[in-house]
Short mmCIF file of C-alpha atoms and ligand atoms in Angstrom, two decimals:
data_model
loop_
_atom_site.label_atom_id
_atom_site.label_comp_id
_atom_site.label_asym_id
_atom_site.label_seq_id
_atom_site.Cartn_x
_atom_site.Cartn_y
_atom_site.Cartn_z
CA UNK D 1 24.06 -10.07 -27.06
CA UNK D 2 21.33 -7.78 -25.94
CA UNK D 3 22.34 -5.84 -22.37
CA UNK D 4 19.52 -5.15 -19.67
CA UNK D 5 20.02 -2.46 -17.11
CA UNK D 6 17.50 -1.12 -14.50
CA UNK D 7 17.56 -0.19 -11.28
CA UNK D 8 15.32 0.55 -8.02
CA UNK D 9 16.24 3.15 -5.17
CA UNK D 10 16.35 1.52 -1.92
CA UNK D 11 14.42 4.41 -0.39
CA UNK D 12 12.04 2.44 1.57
CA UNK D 13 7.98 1.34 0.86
CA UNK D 14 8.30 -0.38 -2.34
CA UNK D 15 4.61 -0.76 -3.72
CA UNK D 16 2.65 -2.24 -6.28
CA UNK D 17 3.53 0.30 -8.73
CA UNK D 18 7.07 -0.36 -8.35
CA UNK D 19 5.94 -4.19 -8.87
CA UNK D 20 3.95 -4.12 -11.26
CA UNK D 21 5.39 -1.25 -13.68
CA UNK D 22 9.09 -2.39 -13.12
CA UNK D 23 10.22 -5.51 -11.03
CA UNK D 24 7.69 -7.79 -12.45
CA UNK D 25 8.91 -6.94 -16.52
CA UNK D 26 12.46 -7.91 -14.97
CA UNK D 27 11.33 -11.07 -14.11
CA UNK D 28 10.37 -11.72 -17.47
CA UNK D 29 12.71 -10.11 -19.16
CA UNK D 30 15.36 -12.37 -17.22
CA UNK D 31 13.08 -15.88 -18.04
CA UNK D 32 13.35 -14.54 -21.70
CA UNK D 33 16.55 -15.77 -21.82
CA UNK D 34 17.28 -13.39 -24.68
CA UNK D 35 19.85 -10.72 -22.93
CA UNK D 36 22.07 -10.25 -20.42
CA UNK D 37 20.43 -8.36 -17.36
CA UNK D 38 21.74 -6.39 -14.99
CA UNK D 39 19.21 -5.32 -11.62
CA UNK D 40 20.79 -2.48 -9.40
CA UNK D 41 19.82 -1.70 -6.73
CA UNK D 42 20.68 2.19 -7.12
CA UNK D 43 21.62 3.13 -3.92
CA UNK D 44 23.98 5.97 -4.88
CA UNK D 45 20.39 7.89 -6.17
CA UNK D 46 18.87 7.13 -2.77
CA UNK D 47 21.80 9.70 -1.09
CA UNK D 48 20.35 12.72 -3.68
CA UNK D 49 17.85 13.33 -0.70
CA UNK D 50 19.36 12.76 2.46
CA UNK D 51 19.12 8.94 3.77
CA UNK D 52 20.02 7.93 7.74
CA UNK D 53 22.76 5.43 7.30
CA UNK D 54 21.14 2.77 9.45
CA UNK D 55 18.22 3.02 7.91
CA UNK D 56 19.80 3.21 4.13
CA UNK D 57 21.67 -0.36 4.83
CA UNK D 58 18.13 -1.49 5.46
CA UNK D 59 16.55 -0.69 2.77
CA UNK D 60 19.44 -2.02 0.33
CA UNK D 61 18.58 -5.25 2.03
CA UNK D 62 15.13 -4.84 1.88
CA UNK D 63 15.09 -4.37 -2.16
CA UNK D 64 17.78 -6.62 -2.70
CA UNK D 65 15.01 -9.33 -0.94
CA UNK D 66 12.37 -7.79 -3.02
CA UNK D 67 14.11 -8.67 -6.36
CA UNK D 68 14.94 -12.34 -5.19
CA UNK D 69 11.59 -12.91 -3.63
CA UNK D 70 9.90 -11.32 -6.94
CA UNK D 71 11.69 -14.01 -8.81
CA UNK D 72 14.91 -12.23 -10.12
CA UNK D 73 17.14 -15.31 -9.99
CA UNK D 74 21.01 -14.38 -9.36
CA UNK D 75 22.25 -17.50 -11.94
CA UNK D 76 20.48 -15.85 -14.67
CA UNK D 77 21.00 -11.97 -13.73
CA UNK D 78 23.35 -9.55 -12.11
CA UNK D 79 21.60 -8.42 -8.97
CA UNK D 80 24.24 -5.83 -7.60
CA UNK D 81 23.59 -2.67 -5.49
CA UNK D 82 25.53 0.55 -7.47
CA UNK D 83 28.07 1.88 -4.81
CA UNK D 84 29.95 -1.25 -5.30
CA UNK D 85 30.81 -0.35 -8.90
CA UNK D 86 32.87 2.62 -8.94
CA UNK D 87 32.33 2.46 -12.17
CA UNK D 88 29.17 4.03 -12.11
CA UNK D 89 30.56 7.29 -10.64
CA UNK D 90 33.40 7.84 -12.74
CA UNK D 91 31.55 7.34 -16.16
CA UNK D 92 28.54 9.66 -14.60
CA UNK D 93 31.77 12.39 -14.69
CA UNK D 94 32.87 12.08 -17.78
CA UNK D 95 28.59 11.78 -19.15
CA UNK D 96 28.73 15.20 -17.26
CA UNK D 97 31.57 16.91 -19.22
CA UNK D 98 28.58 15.55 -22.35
CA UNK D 99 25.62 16.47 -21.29
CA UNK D 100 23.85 20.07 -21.42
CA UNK D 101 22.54 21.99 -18.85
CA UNK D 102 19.90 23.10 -20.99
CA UNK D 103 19.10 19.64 -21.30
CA UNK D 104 18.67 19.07 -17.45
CA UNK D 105 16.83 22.37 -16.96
CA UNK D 106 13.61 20.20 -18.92
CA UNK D 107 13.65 17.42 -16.50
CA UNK D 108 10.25 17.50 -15.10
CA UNK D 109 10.96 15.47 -12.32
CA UNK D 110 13.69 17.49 -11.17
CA UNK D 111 11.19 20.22 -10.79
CA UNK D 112 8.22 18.44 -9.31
CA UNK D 113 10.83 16.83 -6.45
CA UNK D 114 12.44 19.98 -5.98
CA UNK D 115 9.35 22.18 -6.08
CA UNK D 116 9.45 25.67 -4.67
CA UNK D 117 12.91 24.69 -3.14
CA UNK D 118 14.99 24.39 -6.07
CA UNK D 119 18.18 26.47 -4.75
CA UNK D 120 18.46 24.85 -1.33
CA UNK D 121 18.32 20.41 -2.92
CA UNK D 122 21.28 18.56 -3.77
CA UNK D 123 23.32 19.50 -7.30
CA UNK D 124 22.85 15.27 -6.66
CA UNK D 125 19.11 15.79 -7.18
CA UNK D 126 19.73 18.07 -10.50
CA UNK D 127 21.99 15.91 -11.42
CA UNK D 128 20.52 12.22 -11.41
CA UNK D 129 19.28 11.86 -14.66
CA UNK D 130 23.20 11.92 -15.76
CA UNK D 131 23.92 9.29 -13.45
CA UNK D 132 21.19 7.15 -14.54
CA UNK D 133 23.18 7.54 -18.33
CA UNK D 134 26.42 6.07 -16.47
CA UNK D 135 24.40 3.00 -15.06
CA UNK D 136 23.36 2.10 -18.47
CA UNK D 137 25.85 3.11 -20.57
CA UNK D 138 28.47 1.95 -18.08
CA UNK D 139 27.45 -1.76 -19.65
CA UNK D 140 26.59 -0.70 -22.93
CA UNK D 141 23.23 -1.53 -22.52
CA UNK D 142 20.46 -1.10 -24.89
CA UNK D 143 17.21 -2.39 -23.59
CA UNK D 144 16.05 -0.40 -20.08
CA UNK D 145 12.61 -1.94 -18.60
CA UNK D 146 11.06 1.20 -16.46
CA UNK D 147 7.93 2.38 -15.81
CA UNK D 148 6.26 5.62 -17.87
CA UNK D 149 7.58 8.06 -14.97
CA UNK D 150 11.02 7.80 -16.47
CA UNK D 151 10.43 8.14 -20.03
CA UNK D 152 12.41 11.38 -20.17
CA UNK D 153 15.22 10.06 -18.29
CA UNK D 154 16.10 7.87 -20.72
CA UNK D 155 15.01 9.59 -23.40
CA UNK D 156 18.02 12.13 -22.26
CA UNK D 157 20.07 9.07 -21.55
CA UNK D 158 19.44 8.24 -25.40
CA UNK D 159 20.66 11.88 -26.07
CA UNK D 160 24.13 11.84 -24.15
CA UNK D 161 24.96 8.62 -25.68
CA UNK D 162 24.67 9.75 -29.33
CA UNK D 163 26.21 12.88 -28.30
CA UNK D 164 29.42 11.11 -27.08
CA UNK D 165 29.48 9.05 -30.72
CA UNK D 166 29.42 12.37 -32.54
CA UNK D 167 31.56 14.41 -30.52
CA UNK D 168 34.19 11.77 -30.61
CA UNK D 169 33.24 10.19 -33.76
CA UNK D 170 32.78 7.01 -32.96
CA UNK D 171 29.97 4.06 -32.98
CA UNK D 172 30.83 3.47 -29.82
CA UNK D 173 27.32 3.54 -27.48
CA UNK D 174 24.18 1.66 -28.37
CA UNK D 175 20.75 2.96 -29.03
CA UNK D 176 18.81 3.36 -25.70
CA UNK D 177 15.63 1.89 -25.58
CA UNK D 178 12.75 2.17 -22.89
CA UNK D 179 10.87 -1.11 -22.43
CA UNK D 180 7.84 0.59 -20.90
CA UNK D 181 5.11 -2.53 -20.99
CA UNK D 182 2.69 -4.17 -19.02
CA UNK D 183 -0.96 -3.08 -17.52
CA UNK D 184 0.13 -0.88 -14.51
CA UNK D 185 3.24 1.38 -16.78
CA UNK D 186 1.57 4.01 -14.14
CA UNK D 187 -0.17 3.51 -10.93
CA UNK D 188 -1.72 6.48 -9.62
CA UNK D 189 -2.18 7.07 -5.61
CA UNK D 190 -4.66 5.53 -3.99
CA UNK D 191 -6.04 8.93 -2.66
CA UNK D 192 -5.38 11.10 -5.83
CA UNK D 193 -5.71 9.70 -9.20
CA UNK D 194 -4.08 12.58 -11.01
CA UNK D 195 -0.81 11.79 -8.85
CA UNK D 196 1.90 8.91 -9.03
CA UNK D 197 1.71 5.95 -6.38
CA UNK D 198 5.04 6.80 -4.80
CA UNK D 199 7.42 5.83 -2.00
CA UNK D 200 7.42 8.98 -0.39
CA UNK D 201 4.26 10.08 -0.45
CA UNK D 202 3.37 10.94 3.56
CA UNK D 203 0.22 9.49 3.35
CA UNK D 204 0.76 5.66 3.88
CA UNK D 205 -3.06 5.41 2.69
CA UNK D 206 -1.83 6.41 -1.00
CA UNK D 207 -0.51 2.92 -1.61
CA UNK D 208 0.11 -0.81 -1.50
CA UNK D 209 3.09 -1.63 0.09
CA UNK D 210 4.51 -4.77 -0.97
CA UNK D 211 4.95 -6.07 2.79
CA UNK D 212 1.49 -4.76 4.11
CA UNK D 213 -0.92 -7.02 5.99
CA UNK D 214 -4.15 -8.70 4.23
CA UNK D 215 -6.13 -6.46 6.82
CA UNK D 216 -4.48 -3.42 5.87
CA UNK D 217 -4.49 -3.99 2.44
CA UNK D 218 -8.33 -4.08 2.50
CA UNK D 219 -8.98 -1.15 4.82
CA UNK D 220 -6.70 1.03 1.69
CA UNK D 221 -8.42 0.18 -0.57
CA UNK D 222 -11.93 0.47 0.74
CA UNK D 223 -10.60 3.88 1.84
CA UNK D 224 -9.28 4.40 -1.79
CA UNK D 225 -10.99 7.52 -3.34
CA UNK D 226 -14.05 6.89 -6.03
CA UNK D 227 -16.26 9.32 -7.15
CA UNK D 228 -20.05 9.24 -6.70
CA UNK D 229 -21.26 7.53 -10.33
CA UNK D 230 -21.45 3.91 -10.98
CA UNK D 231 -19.01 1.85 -12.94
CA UNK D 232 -18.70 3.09 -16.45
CA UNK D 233 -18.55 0.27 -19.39
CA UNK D 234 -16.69 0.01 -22.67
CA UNK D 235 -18.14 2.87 -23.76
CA UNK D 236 -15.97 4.92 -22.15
CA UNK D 237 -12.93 2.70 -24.68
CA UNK D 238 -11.61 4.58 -27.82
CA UNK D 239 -11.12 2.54 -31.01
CA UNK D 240 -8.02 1.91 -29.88
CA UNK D 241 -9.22 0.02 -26.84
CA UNK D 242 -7.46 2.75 -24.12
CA UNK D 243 -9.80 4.51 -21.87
CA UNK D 244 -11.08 7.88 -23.50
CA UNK D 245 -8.79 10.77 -22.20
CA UNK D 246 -11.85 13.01 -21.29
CA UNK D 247 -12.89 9.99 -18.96
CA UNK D 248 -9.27 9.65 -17.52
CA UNK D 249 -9.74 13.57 -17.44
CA UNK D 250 -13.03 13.60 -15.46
CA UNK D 251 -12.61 10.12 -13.40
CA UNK D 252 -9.15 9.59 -12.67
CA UNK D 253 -9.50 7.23 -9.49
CA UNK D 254 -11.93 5.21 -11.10
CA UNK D 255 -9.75 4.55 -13.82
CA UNK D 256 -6.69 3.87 -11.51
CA UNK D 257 -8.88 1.19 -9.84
CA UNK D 258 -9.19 -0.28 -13.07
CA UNK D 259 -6.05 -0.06 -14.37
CA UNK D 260 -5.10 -2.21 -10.86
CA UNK D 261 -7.30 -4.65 -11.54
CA UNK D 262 -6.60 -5.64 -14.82
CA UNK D 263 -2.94 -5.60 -13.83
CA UNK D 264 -3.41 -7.92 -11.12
CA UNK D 265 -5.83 -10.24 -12.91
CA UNK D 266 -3.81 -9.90 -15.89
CA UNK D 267 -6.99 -9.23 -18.48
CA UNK D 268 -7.35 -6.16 -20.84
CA UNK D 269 -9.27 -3.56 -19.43
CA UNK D 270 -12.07 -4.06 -21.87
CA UNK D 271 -12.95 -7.26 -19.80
CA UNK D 272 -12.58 -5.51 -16.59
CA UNK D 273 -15.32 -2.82 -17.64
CA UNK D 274 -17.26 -5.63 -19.08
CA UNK D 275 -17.13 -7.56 -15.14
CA UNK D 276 -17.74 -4.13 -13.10
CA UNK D 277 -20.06 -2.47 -15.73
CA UNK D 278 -22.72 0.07 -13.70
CA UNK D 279 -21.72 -2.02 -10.53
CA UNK D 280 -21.11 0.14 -7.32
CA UNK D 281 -17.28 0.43 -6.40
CA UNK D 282 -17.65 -1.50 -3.55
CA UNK D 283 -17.32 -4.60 -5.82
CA UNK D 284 -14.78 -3.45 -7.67
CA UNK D 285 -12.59 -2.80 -4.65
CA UNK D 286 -13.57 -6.41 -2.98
CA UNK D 287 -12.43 -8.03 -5.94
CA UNK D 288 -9.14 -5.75 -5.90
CA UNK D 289 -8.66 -6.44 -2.18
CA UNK D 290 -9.27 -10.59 -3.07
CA UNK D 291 -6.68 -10.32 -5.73
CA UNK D 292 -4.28 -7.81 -3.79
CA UNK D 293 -4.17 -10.81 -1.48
CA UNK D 294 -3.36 -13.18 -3.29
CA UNK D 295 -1.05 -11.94 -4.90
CA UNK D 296 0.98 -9.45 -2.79
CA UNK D 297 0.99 -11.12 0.38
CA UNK D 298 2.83 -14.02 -0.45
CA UNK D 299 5.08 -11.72 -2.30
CA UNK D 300 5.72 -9.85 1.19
CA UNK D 301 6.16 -13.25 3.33
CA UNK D 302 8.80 -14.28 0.56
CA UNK D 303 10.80 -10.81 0.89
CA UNK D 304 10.49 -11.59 4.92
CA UNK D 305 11.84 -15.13 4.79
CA UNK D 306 14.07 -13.81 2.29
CA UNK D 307 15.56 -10.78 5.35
CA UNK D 308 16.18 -13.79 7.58
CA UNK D 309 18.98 -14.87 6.08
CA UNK D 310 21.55 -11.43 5.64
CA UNK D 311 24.71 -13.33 4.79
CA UNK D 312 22.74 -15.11 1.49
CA UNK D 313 21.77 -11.58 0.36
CA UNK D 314 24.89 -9.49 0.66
CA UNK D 315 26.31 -13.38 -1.00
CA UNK D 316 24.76 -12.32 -3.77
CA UNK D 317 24.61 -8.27 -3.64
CA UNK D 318 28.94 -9.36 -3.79
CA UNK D 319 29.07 -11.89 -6.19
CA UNK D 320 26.79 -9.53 -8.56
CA UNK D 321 29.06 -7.02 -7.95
CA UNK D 322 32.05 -8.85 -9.04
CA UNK D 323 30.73 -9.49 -12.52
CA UNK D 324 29.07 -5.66 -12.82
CA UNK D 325 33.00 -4.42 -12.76
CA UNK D 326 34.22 -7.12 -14.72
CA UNK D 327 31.50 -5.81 -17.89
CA UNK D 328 31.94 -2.42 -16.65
CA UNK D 329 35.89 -2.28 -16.40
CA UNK D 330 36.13 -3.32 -19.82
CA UNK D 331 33.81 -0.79 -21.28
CA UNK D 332 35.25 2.15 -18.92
CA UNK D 333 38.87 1.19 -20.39
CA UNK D 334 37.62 1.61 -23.94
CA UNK D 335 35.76 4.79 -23.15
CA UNK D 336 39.25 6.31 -21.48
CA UNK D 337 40.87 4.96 -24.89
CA UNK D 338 38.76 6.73 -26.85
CA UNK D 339 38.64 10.24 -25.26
CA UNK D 340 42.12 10.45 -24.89
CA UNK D 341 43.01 9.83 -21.31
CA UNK D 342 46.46 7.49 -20.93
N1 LIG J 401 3.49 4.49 -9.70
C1 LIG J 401 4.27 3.78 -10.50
N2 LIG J 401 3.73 3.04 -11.52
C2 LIG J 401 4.50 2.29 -12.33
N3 LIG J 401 5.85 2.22 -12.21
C3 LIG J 401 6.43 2.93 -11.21
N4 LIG J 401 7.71 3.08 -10.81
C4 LIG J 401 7.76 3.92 -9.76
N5 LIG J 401 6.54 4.33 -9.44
C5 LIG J 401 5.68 3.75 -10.31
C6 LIG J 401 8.85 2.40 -11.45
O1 LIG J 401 9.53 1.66 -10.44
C7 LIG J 401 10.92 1.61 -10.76
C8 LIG J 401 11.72 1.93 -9.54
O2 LIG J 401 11.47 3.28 -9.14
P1 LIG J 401 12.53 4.03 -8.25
O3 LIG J 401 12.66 3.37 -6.95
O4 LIG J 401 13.81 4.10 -8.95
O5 LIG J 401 12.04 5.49 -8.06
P2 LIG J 401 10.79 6.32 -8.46
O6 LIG J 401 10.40 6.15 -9.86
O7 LIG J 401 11.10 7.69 -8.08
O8 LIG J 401 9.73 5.63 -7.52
P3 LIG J 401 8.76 6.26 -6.50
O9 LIG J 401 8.03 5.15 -5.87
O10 LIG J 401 7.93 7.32 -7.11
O11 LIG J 401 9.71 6.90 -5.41
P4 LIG J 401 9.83 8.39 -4.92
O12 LIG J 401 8.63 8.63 -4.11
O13 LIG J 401 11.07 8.34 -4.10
O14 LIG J 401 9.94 9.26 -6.12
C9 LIG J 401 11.14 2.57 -11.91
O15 LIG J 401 11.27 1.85 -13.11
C10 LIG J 401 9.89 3.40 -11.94
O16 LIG J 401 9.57 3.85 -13.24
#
């Protein structure tokens, strides 16, 4: 049987991007039917930048409610948070004695989150992409639903699981593959479209969070940078149908607009520039504001109900837990088998 891992860091402001790029595929993935799936929440990440431990028990709950209130439904998936499976830890050591340094070193997110400061983060920071191996690979997974800003993770996840089959000569790993699908694979900020919508971006103005208000919801996104020309049409499609990269090049905040609303009204973009053709943005972002609405604030009373009840979440976050190690021992044992530990 297929195996479906993924995972979301409970580091606070989860927003549409994180919706619509990642928790929403898991929701179908899961009413597919067709795998086993396994949703962690990965809070051992969240501590590669420092988290206050009040604050970090929040936010576990907080995601955990996200996933249930999304529609992640703990009788047909594995909804665990990662500290719980020690697993996790000890096959990210042994991944570690595999992978490369080299290999890190071309992590581009390491160096965009570590910026100018590289010697004084966390050898945690450098090292997550290994660790995000061990959560797969620690249930043999092949299938890993993501959004596009961690194509290279698993790519390198991909790389340190053939790596252990060859060095050890075995078939023992599966193929890794990236399930990277859906309109929104990358939603830019609301206030720069050549940047990622992102958790911890300071400006709160740079995205949707999934619990914000229907009046704050519209004032973002009438504050949500345009640019000064009119809607473009499907001119500016290739034959493809994707949006020309000299127009994502030149008008990247119109595009991200969009992008959002084809996402959200679930239509190809084609239609969207079709609707919003040489219209002013103003109509564009009434109609994302409408949808936004409908769509998201619902979502946000369901993850509120959802923190009312503590015990029914941490229930779950336990029970999910209890069946992670169970798929997890087994594999770990064969892993020690085959590299020689007694
Ligand atoms: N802007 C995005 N568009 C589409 N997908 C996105 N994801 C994140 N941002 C976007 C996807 O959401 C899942 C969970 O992400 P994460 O919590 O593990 O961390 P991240 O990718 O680092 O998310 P953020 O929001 O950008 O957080 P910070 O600011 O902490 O770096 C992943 O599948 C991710 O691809």
């Amino acid at each position: 049987m297929d195996k479906i891992f993924s995972g979301v860091q409970p580091t606070g402001n989860l927003h549409i991007g994180n919706y619509l790029g990642a928790i929403k595929n898991f929701v179908e993935l899961q009413n597919n039917g067709k795998a086993r799936c396994f949703y962690c929440v990965v809070d051992l990440h969240a501590i590669t930048v420092w988290q206050d431990p009040i604050n970090l028990k929040k936010e576990i709950m907080e995601t955990a409610a996200v996933f249930l209130a999304a529609g992640i439904d703990p009788k047909k998936s594995i909804i665990f948070n990662q500290s719980k499976v020690l697993f996790h830890s000890e096959l990210a050591w042994i991944l570690n004695c595999i992978c490369r340094i080299g290999w890190l070193n071309r992590m581009t997110q390491f160096k965009e989150k570590a910026g100018k400061n590289r010697e004084k983060v966390s050898v945690g920071l450098y090292n997550y992409p290994v660790l995000m191996a061990a959560d797969i690979l620690a249930y043999k997974s092949n299938y890993v639903p993501v959004g596009e800003d961690q194509k290279q993770h698993l790519e390198l996840a991909r790389d340190i699981a053939q790596k252990f089959n060859y060095d050890y000569s075995v078939n023992f790993f599966p193929e890794i593959k990236p399930l990277i699908f859906g309109k929104a694979t990358r939603v830019m900020s609301l206030r720069n479209g050549n940047s990622k919508m992102s958790k911890s971006d300071i400006s709160d103005y740079s995205r949707i969070n999934l619990t914000d208000s229907a009046d704050l919801i519209y004032n973002k996104i009438k504050k949500a940078k345009t640019d000064s020309n009119e809607i473009m049409g499907i001119e500016a499609l290739d034959e493809n149908g994707n949006i020309k990269s000299e127009i994502l090049y030149s008008r990247p905040e119109a595009v991200n607009l969009l992008n959002i609303y084809s996402a959200l009204a679930d239509i190809e973009i084609k239609e969207t520039l079709q609707n919003f053709q040489g219209k002013e943005f103003r109509y564009l972002k009434d109609s994302i504001s409408e949808i936004l609405v409908e769509v998201i604030v619902p979502l946000g009373n369901k993850i509120k109900d959802m923190l009312e009840d503590k015990t029914y979440i941490l229930d779950i976050l336990n029970d999910g837990a209890e069946k992670a190690r169970g798929d997890a021992e087994k594999n770990l044992k064969e892993i020690k088998e085959i590299i020689g530990f007694i």
